[in-house]
mmCIF file of C-alpha atoms and ligand atoms in Angstrom:
data_model
loop_
_atom_site.group_PDB
_atom_site.id
_atom_site.type_symbol
_atom_site.label_atom_id
_atom_site.label_comp_id
_atom_site.label_asym_id
_atom_site.label_seq_id
_atom_site.Cartn_x
_atom_site.Cartn_y
_atom_site.Cartn_z
ATOM 1 C CA MET G 197 -4.660 5.115 22.036
ATOM 2 C CA SER G 198 -7.786 5.470 19.663
ATOM 3 C CA GLU G 199 -11.223 4.127 20.955
ATOM 4 C CA VAL G 200 -13.837 5.403 17.896
ATOM 5 C CA THR G 201 -15.230 1.895 15.995
ATOM 6 C CA VAL G 202 -16.544 1.950 13.088
ATOM 7 C CA THR G 203 -20.154 2.573 13.911
ATOM 8 C CA GLU G 204 -19.476 4.819 16.140
ATOM 9 C CA HIS G 205 -17.328 6.982 13.757
ATOM 10 C CA LEU G 206 -20.042 6.522 11.159
ATOM 11 C CA LEU G 207 -22.613 7.890 13.734
ATOM 12 C CA LEU G 208 -21.447 10.518 14.796
ATOM 13 C CA HIS G 209 -18.799 11.048 12.022
ATOM 14 C CA GLN G 210 -20.194 10.013 8.630
ATOM 15 C CA LYS G 211 -23.417 13.379 7.549
ATOM 16 C CA ARG G 212 -25.964 9.929 7.226
ATOM 17 C CA SER G 213 -27.873 10.842 3.569
ATOM 18 C CA PRO G 214 -31.246 11.284 3.643
ATOM 19 C CA HIS G 215 -31.594 7.571 2.063
ATOM 20 C CA ALA G 216 -29.714 5.839 4.497
ATOM 21 C CA THR G 217 -31.916 3.164 6.297
ATOM 22 C CA GLY G 218 -29.119 1.458 8.446
ATOM 23 C CA GLN G 219 -28.526 -1.094 5.926
ATOM 24 C CA PHE G 220 -25.457 0.469 4.657
ATOM 25 C CA THR G 221 -24.523 0.070 8.837
ATOM 26 C CA GLY G 222 -25.351 -3.334 8.387
ATOM 27 C CA LEU G 223 -23.017 -3.917 5.051
ATOM 28 C CA LEU G 224 -19.990 -2.310 6.576
ATOM 29 C CA HIS G 225 -20.693 -4.442 9.443
ATOM 30 C CA ASP G 226 -20.439 -7.406 8.163
ATOM 31 C CA LEU G 227 -17.680 -7.026 5.474
ATOM 32 C CA ILE G 228 -15.828 -6.204 8.416
ATOM 33 C CA LEU G 229 -16.553 -9.022 10.197
ATOM 34 C CA SER G 230 -15.701 -11.148 7.063
ATOM 35 C CA GLY G 231 -12.497 -9.210 6.509
ATOM 36 C CA LYS G 232 -11.450 -10.866 10.463
ATOM 37 C CA SER G 233 -12.377 -14.087 9.596
ATOM 38 C CA ILE G 234 -9.608 -13.836 6.260
ATOM 39 C CA SER G 235 -7.447 -12.119 8.750
ATOM 40 C CA ARG G 236 -7.224 -14.309 11.410
ATOM 41 C CA ARG G 237 -6.991 -17.166 8.294
ATOM 42 C CA VAL G 238 -4.776 -14.832 6.773
ATOM 43 C CA ASN G 239 -2.175 -15.027 9.671
ATOM 44 C CA LYS G 240 -2.201 -18.731 10.133
ATOM 45 C CA ALA G 241 -1.892 -19.756 6.480
ATOM 46 C CA GLY G 242 1.429 -21.332 6.674
ATOM 47 C CA LEU G 243 -0.235 -23.375 9.874
ATOM 48 C CA LEU G 244 -3.390 -24.741 8.325
ATOM 49 C CA ASP G 245 -2.165 -26.253 4.346
ATOM 50 C CA ILE G 246 -4.373 -23.415 3.290
ATOM 51 C CA LEU G 247 -0.844 -21.749 1.316
ATOM 52 C CA GLY G 248 -0.054 -22.538 -2.906
ATOM 53 C CA GLY G 249 -2.742 -23.090 -5.264
ATOM 54 C CA THR G 250 -5.944 -25.193 -6.697
ATOM 55 C CA GLY G 251 -4.855 -25.880 -9.372
ATOM 56 C CA VAL G 252 -7.951 -24.245 -10.705
ATOM 57 C CA VAL G 253 -7.689 -21.193 -13.046
ATOM 58 C CA ASN G 254 -9.641 -18.405 -12.718
ATOM 59 C CA VAL G 255 -11.888 -16.048 -15.539
ATOM 60 C CA GLN G 256 -8.878 -13.853 -14.921
ATOM 61 C CA GLY G 257 -6.604 -16.646 -16.392
ATOM 62 C CA GLU G 258 -4.894 -16.610 -13.103
ATOM 63 C CA ASN G 259 -4.205 -19.590 -11.156
ATOM 64 C CA VAL G 260 -6.420 -19.329 -8.350
ATOM 65 C CA GLN G 261 -4.364 -19.782 -4.432
ATOM 66 C CA LYS G 262 -6.003 -21.706 -1.854
ATOM 67 C CA MET G 263 -6.733 -18.515 0.275
ATOM 68 C CA ASP G 264 -8.443 -16.870 -2.571
ATOM 69 C CA GLU G 265 -11.257 -19.744 -2.947
ATOM 70 C CA ILE G 266 -11.656 -19.242 1.323
ATOM 71 C CA ALA G 267 -11.548 -15.668 1.380
ATOM 72 C CA ASN G 268 -14.237 -15.925 -1.432
ATOM 73 C CA THR G 269 -16.094 -18.172 0.261
ATOM 74 C CA VAL G 270 -16.159 -15.916 3.219
ATOM 75 C CA LEU G 271 -17.639 -13.129 1.635
ATOM 76 C CA MET G 272 -19.948 -14.668 -0.831
ATOM 77 C CA TYR G 273 -21.671 -16.342 2.373
ATOM 78 C CA ARG G 274 -21.678 -13.823 4.793
ATOM 79 C CA MET G 275 -22.505 -11.181 2.628
ATOM 80 C CA GLU G 276 -25.557 -12.857 1.072
ATOM 81 C CA ARG G 277 -27.188 -13.051 4.589
ATOM 82 C CA CYS G 278 -26.386 -9.770 5.796
ATOM 83 C CA GLY G 279 -29.805 -8.258 4.404
ATOM 84 C CA ALA G 280 -28.832 -5.258 2.330
ATOM 85 C CA LEU G 281 -27.593 -7.064 -1.116
ATOM 86 C CA CYS G 282 -29.515 -8.072 -4.135
ATOM 87 C CA ALA G 283 -26.181 -8.820 -6.267
ATOM 88 C CA MET G 284 -22.925 -9.345 -5.765
ATOM 89 C CA GLY G 285 -19.870 -9.624 -7.820
ATOM 90 C CA SER G 286 -16.521 -11.519 -7.160
ATOM 91 C CA GLU G 287 -12.911 -11.299 -9.459
ATOM 92 C CA GLU G 288 -13.009 -14.909 -8.415
ATOM 93 C CA ASN G 289 -16.050 -15.670 -10.018
ATOM 94 C CA ALA G 290 -16.913 -15.601 -14.291
ATOM 95 C CA GLU G 291 -20.230 -14.458 -13.718
ATOM 96 C CA LEU G 292 -22.879 -11.624 -11.616
ATOM 97 C CA VAL G 293 -24.030 -13.442 -8.395
ATOM 98 C CA ARG G 294 -28.279 -12.168 -7.529
ATOM 99 C CA VAL G 295 -29.274 -12.919 -3.650
ATOM 100 C CA SER G 296 -31.116 -15.693 -3.074
ATOM 101 C CA PRO G 297 -35.020 -14.972 -2.192
ATOM 102 C CA GLU G 298 -34.473 -16.703 0.573
ATOM 103 C CA PHE G 299 -32.098 -14.323 1.942
ATOM 104 C CA PRO G 300 -33.566 -10.436 2.527
ATOM 105 C CA ARG G 301 -32.478 -8.532 0.342
ATOM 106 C CA GLY G 302 -31.806 -4.590 -0.772
ATOM 107 C CA ASP G 303 -31.133 -2.017 -3.215
ATOM 108 C CA TYR G 304 -27.029 -2.711 -2.720
ATOM 109 C CA ILE G 305 -24.660 -3.865 -5.330
ATOM 110 C CA LEU G 306 -21.376 -4.759 -4.000
ATOM 111 C CA ILE G 307 -18.128 -6.179 -5.922
ATOM 112 C CA PHE G 308 -15.071 -7.293 -4.831
ATOM 113 C CA ASP G 309 -11.862 -9.275 -5.106
ATOM 114 C CA PRO G 310 -12.297 -11.635 -2.236
ATOM 115 C CA LEU G 311 -7.831 -11.559 -2.062
ATOM 116 C CA ASP G 312 -5.997 -8.993 -3.996
ATOM 117 C CA GLY G 313 -2.144 -10.008 -4.564
ATOM 118 C CA SER G 314 -2.803 -13.695 -3.781
ATOM 119 C CA SER G 315 0.460 -14.812 -5.384
ATOM 120 C CA ASN G 316 2.163 -13.040 -2.645
ATOM 121 C CA ILE G 317 0.565 -15.334 -0.028
ATOM 122 C CA ASP G 318 2.907 -17.726 0.551
ATOM 123 C CA VAL G 319 6.309 -15.609 1.146
ATOM 124 C CA ASN G 320 4.179 -14.038 3.685
ATOM 125 C CA ILE G 321 3.018 -10.498 1.813
ATOM 126 C CA ASN G 322 0.431 -7.904 2.332
ATOM 127 C CA ILE G 323 -2.190 -8.623 0.506
ATOM 128 C CA GLY G 324 -5.693 -7.552 1.089
ATOM 129 C CA THR G 325 -9.784 -7.335 0.008
ATOM 130 C CA ILE G 326 -10.947 -4.313 -1.647
ATOM 131 C CA PHE G 327 -14.507 -3.776 -2.601
ATOM 132 C CA SER G 328 -16.916 -1.184 -4.379
ATOM 133 C CA ILE G 329 -20.566 -0.379 -3.224
ATOM 134 C CA LEU G 330 -22.941 0.221 -5.346
ATOM 135 C CA ARG G 331 -26.750 0.710 -5.311
ATOM 136 C CA ARG G 332 -29.003 -0.527 -7.428
ATOM 137 C CA GLN G 333 -32.316 2.697 -8.579
ATOM 138 C CA PRO G 334 -34.142 2.788 -5.712
ATOM 139 C CA GLY G 335 -37.978 1.186 -5.627
ATOM 140 C CA SER G 336 -35.834 -0.855 -8.586
ATOM 141 C CA THR G 337 -38.374 -4.035 -8.698
ATOM 142 C CA GLY G 338 -37.645 -7.469 -10.122
ATOM 143 C CA GLU G 339 -34.562 -9.452 -10.252
ATOM 144 C CA VAL G 340 -31.669 -6.670 -10.796
ATOM 145 C CA THR G 341 -29.768 -6.887 -14.054
ATOM 146 C CA LEU G 342 -26.137 -7.480 -15.513
ATOM 147 C CA GLU G 343 -27.035 -3.606 -17.126
ATOM 148 C CA GLU G 344 -27.865 -2.359 -13.858
ATOM 149 C CA VAL G 345 -24.564 -3.077 -12.200
ATOM 150 C CA LEU G 346 -22.859 -1.848 -14.541
ATOM 151 C CA GLN G 347 -22.316 1.566 -13.226
ATOM 152 C CA PRO G 348 -19.334 4.005 -13.658
ATOM 153 C CA GLY G 349 -16.934 4.824 -10.862
ATOM 154 C CA THR G 350 -18.401 8.210 -9.837
ATOM 155 C CA GLN G 351 -22.024 6.430 -8.708
ATOM 156 C CA GLN G 352 -20.336 4.348 -6.764
ATOM 157 C CA VAL G 353 -21.980 4.481 -2.620
ATOM 158 C CA ALA G 354 -18.491 3.298 -1.038
ATOM 159 C CA ALA G 355 -15.251 1.703 -1.200
ATOM 160 C CA GLY G 356 -12.277 0.870 0.171
ATOM 161 C CA TYR G 357 -10.083 -1.744 1.186
ATOM 162 C CA ILE G 358 -8.795 -4.229 4.342
ATOM 163 C CA LEU G 359 -5.169 -4.749 4.006
ATOM 164 C CA TYR G 360 -3.623 -7.665 6.186
ATOM 165 C CA GLY G 361 -0.682 -6.895 6.740
ATOM 166 C CA PRO G 362 1.810 -6.308 10.114
ATOM 167 C CA SER G 363 -1.409 -4.844 11.188
ATOM 168 C CA THR G 364 -4.892 -5.555 9.440
ATOM 169 C CA MET G 365 -6.288 -2.447 8.671
ATOM 170 C CA LEU G 366 -9.589 -1.143 7.000
ATOM 171 C CA VAL G 367 -9.497 1.943 4.954
ATOM 172 C CA PHE G 368 -12.879 3.071 3.041
ATOM 173 C CA SER G 369 -14.513 6.388 1.732
ATOM 174 C CA THR G 370 -18.206 7.092 2.584
ATOM 175 C CA GLY G 371 -17.378 10.171 -0.193
ATOM 176 C CA GLN G 372 -16.741 12.005 3.053
ATOM 177 C CA GLY G 373 -12.769 11.934 2.936
ATOM 178 C CA VAL G 374 -11.260 8.478 3.755
ATOM 179 C CA HIS G 375 -10.526 6.797 7.053
ATOM 180 C CA GLY G 376 -8.116 4.198 7.924
ATOM 181 C CA PHE G 377 -8.970 1.651 11.159
ATOM 182 C CA THR G 378 -6.461 -0.440 12.553
ATOM 183 C CA LEU G 379 -7.761 -3.948 14.338
ATOM 184 C CA ASP G 380 -7.251 -4.728 17.820
ATOM 185 C CA PRO G 381 -6.742 -8.309 18.139
ATOM 186 C CA GLY G 382 -6.947 -8.431 21.851
ATOM 187 C CA VAL G 383 -10.521 -6.763 21.420
ATOM 188 C CA GLY G 384 -11.667 -7.366 17.273
ATOM 189 C CA GLU G 385 -12.585 -4.242 16.768
ATOM 190 C CA PHE G 386 -11.270 -1.774 13.647
ATOM 191 C CA LEU G 387 -10.607 1.034 15.634
ATOM 192 C CA LEU G 388 -10.060 4.646 14.134
ATOM 193 C CA SER G 389 -6.589 4.813 13.090
ATOM 194 C CA HIS G 390 -6.422 7.557 10.742
ATOM 195 C CA PRO G 391 -8.663 9.558 10.192
ATOM 196 C CA ASP G 392 -9.257 12.232 7.193
ATOM 197 C CA ILE G 393 -6.140 10.998 5.040
ATOM 198 C CA ARG G 394 -4.759 13.019 2.676
ATOM 199 C CA ILE G 395 -2.057 12.055 0.149
ATOM 200 C CA PRO G 396 0.514 14.640 -1.088
ATOM 201 C CA GLU G 397 0.188 16.460 -3.609
ATOM 202 C CA ARG G 398 3.767 15.222 -5.082
ATOM 203 C CA GLY G 399 5.472 12.308 -3.881
ATOM 204 C CA LYS G 400 8.773 10.616 -4.318
ATOM 205 C CA ILE G 401 8.017 7.014 -5.044
ATOM 206 C CA TYR G 402 6.895 5.423 -8.573
ATOM 207 C CA SER G 403 5.748 2.063 -8.208
ATOM 208 C CA VAL G 404 6.293 -0.202 -12.156
ATOM 209 C CA ASN G 405 6.491 -3.863 -13.139
ATOM 210 C CA GLU G 406 9.658 -2.855 -14.883
ATOM 211 C CA GLY G 407 10.163 -6.053 -16.131
ATOM 212 C CA TYR G 408 7.862 -5.438 -18.180
ATOM 213 C CA TRP G 409 9.741 -2.403 -20.546
ATOM 214 C CA GLU G 410 9.525 -4.039 -23.512
ATOM 215 C CA TYR G 411 5.898 -4.051 -23.629
ATOM 216 C CA TRP G 412 5.240 -1.417 -23.370
ATOM 217 C CA ASP G 413 4.456 1.273 -25.429
ATOM 218 C CA THR G 414 5.740 5.065 -26.507
ATOM 219 C CA PRO G 415 4.009 6.834 -23.669
ATOM 220 C CA ALA G 416 4.151 4.815 -21.302
ATOM 221 C CA ARG G 417 7.968 3.948 -21.246
ATOM 222 C CA GLU G 418 8.180 7.781 -21.396
ATOM 223 C CA CYS G 419 6.475 8.039 -17.918
ATOM 224 C CA VAL G 420 8.522 6.034 -16.423
ATOM 225 C CA SER G 421 11.728 7.493 -17.929
ATOM 226 C CA HIS G 422 10.076 10.921 -16.684
ATOM 227 C CA PHE G 423 10.003 9.301 -12.973
ATOM 228 C CA ARG G 424 13.051 8.157 -13.244
ATOM 229 C CA SER G 425 15.395 10.802 -14.245
ATOM 230 C CA THR G 426 16.602 13.803 -12.316
ATOM 231 C CA LYS G 427 15.353 16.425 -14.810
ATOM 232 C CA ASN G 428 11.704 15.580 -13.285
ATOM 233 C CA ALA G 429 9.450 18.116 -10.842
ATOM 234 C CA TRP G 430 11.554 17.589 -7.683
ATOM 235 C CA GLY G 431 15.112 17.910 -10.196
ATOM 236 C CA GLN G 432 15.910 14.402 -8.689
ATOM 237 C CA SER G 433 15.177 10.731 -8.682
ATOM 238 C CA TYR G 434 12.411 8.834 -7.618
ATOM 239 C CA SER G 435 12.714 5.913 -5.451
ATOM 240 C CA LEU G 436 11.122 2.618 -6.953
ATOM 241 C CA ARG G 437 9.029 0.520 -4.623
ATOM 242 C CA TYR G 438 7.163 -1.666 -6.205
ATOM 243 C CA VAL G 439 5.533 -5.322 -4.319
ATOM 244 C CA GLY G 440 3.260 -6.833 -6.474
ATOM 245 C CA SER G 441 -0.011 -6.544 -4.661
ATOM 246 C CA LEU G 442 -1.815 -3.556 -5.637
ATOM 247 C CA VAL G 443 -3.640 -3.248 -2.170
ATOM 248 C CA ALA G 444 -0.281 -2.502 -0.661
ATOM 249 C CA ASP G 445 1.870 -0.314 -3.285
ATOM 250 C CA PHE G 446 -1.801 1.464 -2.976
ATOM 251 C CA HIS G 447 -1.882 1.819 0.747
ATOM 252 C CA ARG G 448 1.839 3.053 0.482
ATOM 253 C CA THR G 449 0.706 5.645 -2.602
ATOM 254 C CA LEU G 450 -2.153 6.917 -0.336
ATOM 255 C CA LEU G 451 0.122 7.830 2.374
ATOM 256 C CA TYR G 452 3.191 8.837 0.978
ATOM 257 C CA GLY G 453 2.312 10.046 -2.247
ATOM 258 C CA GLY G 454 3.626 9.318 -5.567
ATOM 259 C CA ILE G 455 2.374 7.124 -8.162
ATOM 260 C CA TYR G 456 1.476 3.698 -8.915
ATOM 261 C CA MET G 457 1.154 2.415 -12.418
ATOM 262 C CA TYR G 458 0.010 -0.390 -14.129
ATOM 263 C CA PRO G 459 0.609 0.419 -17.994
ATOM 264 C CA PRO G 460 -1.669 -1.421 -21.213
ATOM 265 C CA ASP G 461 0.968 -3.631 -22.972
ATOM 266 C CA ILE G 462 1.257 -5.610 -25.974
ATOM 267 C CA ARG G 463 0.138 -8.474 -24.095
ATOM 268 C CA LYS G 464 -3.097 -6.723 -22.350
ATOM 269 C CA PRO G 465 -3.573 -3.631 -24.328
ATOM 270 C CA GLU G 466 -6.275 -3.011 -21.750
ATOM 271 C CA GLY G 467 -4.697 -3.603 -18.895
ATOM 272 C CA LYS G 468 -4.412 -6.034 -16.316
ATOM 273 C CA LEU G 469 -6.212 -4.575 -13.398
ATOM 274 C CA ARG G 470 -9.905 -4.819 -13.427
ATOM 275 C CA LEU G 471 -12.213 -1.921 -13.315
ATOM 276 C CA MET G 472 -15.068 -2.763 -11.099
ATOM 277 C CA CYS G 473 -13.134 -4.634 -7.664
ATOM 278 C CA GLU G 474 -9.497 -2.414 -8.577
ATOM 279 C CA GLY G 475 -9.478 0.675 -10.246
ATOM 280 C CA ALA G 476 -12.939 2.188 -9.302
ATOM 281 C CA PRO G 477 -12.457 1.438 -5.597
ATOM 282 C CA LEU G 478 -8.522 2.351 -5.200
ATOM 283 C CA ALA G 479 -10.059 6.103 -7.734
ATOM 284 C CA PHE G 480 -12.793 6.432 -5.620
ATOM 285 C CA LEU G 481 -10.515 6.042 -2.262
ATOM 286 C CA ALA G 482 -7.303 8.691 -4.451
ATOM 287 C CA GLU G 483 -10.022 11.559 -5.331
ATOM 288 C CA GLN G 484 -10.829 11.130 -1.590
ATOM 289 C CA ALA G 485 -7.827 11.917 -0.147
ATOM 290 C CA GLY G 486 -7.209 14.358 -2.906
ATOM 291 C CA GLY G 487 -5.037 12.339 -5.855
ATOM 292 C CA LYS G 488 -6.337 11.570 -9.413
ATOM 293 C CA ALA G 489 -6.651 8.096 -11.042
ATOM 294 C CA ILE G 490 -6.394 8.491 -15.059
ATOM 295 C CA ASP G 491 -6.260 5.422 -17.831
ATOM 296 C CA GLY G 492 -3.512 7.770 -19.823
ATOM 297 C CA TYR G 493 -6.222 9.730 -21.201
ATOM 298 C CA THR G 494 -9.386 8.925 -19.251
ATOM 299 C CA ARG G 495 -10.453 9.754 -14.823
ATOM 300 C CA ILE G 496 -10.996 6.547 -13.899
ATOM 301 C CA LEU G 497 -14.290 6.789 -12.253
ATOM 302 C CA GLU G 498 -16.051 8.344 -15.398
ATOM 303 C CA ARG G 499 -15.137 4.682 -17.235
ATOM 304 C CA LYS G 500 -18.555 2.621 -17.723
ATOM 305 C CA PRO G 501 -17.072 -0.821 -18.021
ATOM 306 C CA ASP G 502 -19.048 -2.802 -21.110
ATOM 307 C CA GLN G 503 -18.567 -5.898 -18.434
ATOM 308 C CA LEU G 504 -18.213 -7.267 -15.092
ATOM 309 C CA HIS G 505 -14.515 -7.883 -15.679
ATOM 310 C CA ALA G 506 -13.617 -5.188 -18.107
ATOM 311 C CA ARG G 507 -9.492 -4.371 -17.184
ATOM 312 C CA VAL G 508 -8.515 -0.646 -17.232
ATOM 313 C CA PRO G 509 -5.086 0.429 -17.097
ATOM 314 C CA LEU G 510 -3.674 2.229 -13.895
ATOM 315 C CA PHE G 511 -1.953 5.422 -12.749
ATOM 316 C CA ILE G 512 -2.939 6.583 -9.192
ATOM 317 C CA GLY G 513 -1.680 8.797 -6.526
ATOM 318 C CA SER G 514 -0.574 12.212 -6.078
ATOM 319 C CA ALA G 515 -2.043 14.663 -8.085
ATOM 320 C CA GLN G 516 0.518 16.381 -9.552
ATOM 321 C CA ASP G 517 2.241 13.359 -10.122
ATOM 322 C CA VAL G 518 -0.829 11.814 -12.155
ATOM 323 C CA ASP G 519 -0.717 15.384 -14.080
ATOM 324 C CA ASP G 520 2.698 14.387 -15.342
ATOM 325 C CA VAL G 521 1.039 10.992 -16.529
ATOM 326 C CA ALA G 522 -1.451 13.060 -18.216
ATOM 327 C CA ARG G 523 0.924 15.723 -20.012
ATOM 328 C CA ILE G 524 2.995 13.071 -21.493
ATOM 329 C CA TYR G 525 0.087 10.907 -22.804
ATOM 330 C CA ALA G 526 -1.805 13.803 -24.158
ATOM 331 C CA ALA G 527 0.993 14.723 -26.288
ATOM 332 C CA HIS G 528 0.817 11.298 -27.643
ATOM 333 C CA LYS G 529 -3.146 11.669 -28.003
ATOM 334 C CA LYS G 530 -4.104 10.652 -32.039
ATOM 335 C CA PRO G 531 -5.488 13.495 -33.592
HETATM 336 P P1 P6P F 621 2.170 -8.660 -12.426
HETATM 337 C C1 P6P F 621 -2.163 -9.258 -8.732
HETATM 338 O O1 P6P F 621 -2.172 -10.545 -9.171
HETATM 339 C C2 P6P F 621 -2.243 -8.520 -8.889
HETATM 340 O O2 P6P F 621 -3.908 -7.818 -9.448
HETATM 341 C C3 P6P F 621 -2.376 -6.754 -8.384
HETATM 342 O O3 P6P F 621 -2.322 -6.678 -7.121
HETATM 343 C C4 P6P F 621 -0.474 -6.513 -8.566
HETATM 344 O O4 P6P F 621 -0.375 -4.768 -8.291
HETATM 345 C C5 P6P F 621 -0.527 -6.558 -9.764
HETATM 346 O O5 P6P F 621 -1.477 -7.991 -10.098
HETATM 347 C C6 P6P F 621 1.016 -7.140 -10.223
HETATM 348 O O6 P6P F 621 1.397 -7.910 -11.726
HETATM 349 O O7 P6P F 621 1.932 -8.371 -14.074
HETATM 350 O O8 P6P F 621 3.388 -6.975 -12.252
HETATM 351 O O9 P6P F 621 2.509 -9.551 -11.626
#
């Protein structure tokens, strides 16, 4: 039974970067505290009359669920007081949130989806918090600007997610591999359960919403047909699994291998998923675990967002499966 806590893991197993001031550990500690608080509410949602929608439509054009709002409030309150941040960007907030000068501030920037997959809350399916940690140039002064925040995923200091499922798991990377921790509710601690996660070179599962077939362009259809056919690299069919919660579909892909796809379509030419709070953090994890993530043509981590809520097509998972997608898209690339 593992007894390695997150703090111990960071202190003993992660090479401390030269600029580590302990602020990062404090940031992660408050992120974990927020996750525990959200987990407690998610686990009892049906009993607390916090299921269902709020009647509000967010900046994404999505119906805000009560639990979206709760998770966002928990994170905003806790993280504004963690003493390490200068700004936060949330999927639920249209604008960048700068940390008030009444609180101690730092150079880190936190971007998050407070509760990904929330359309699944009412039917008790896995959901999760996805986070990305950036940093403004040390020594920068004055109010942090949006331009300082709009960084490509290669600049991430750390990224991860908290998955609220049969067990609550924290999976994150600081650039030294991907590590998974499982919450022991008895002691209220996340304990190391999945050290150094590596994604298989090739998997046997593809994950996509095939209901959108008629909206896809030719390369997207060819990608799905490739994994559906027996003429793939395995000479046998893949299985199709699609939960409808990105964080759950990604977690399975990370552990079992395979590929998750959210292609662009005629209604969403840039795809549905958000670059900064979904694509970039998960791409960071995928690459740290030996996998890949592209938008069809470009490495997700090299995409520079042009706005806080920039969207991106996403093909992410086992390196060889993602390479198959890249080959198909390259064959369609306009000269
Ligand atoms: P669709 C949830 O709203 C989400 O952002 C991801 O968690 C999920 O993978 C995707 O949308 C599901 O989208 O269009 O298949 O319902």
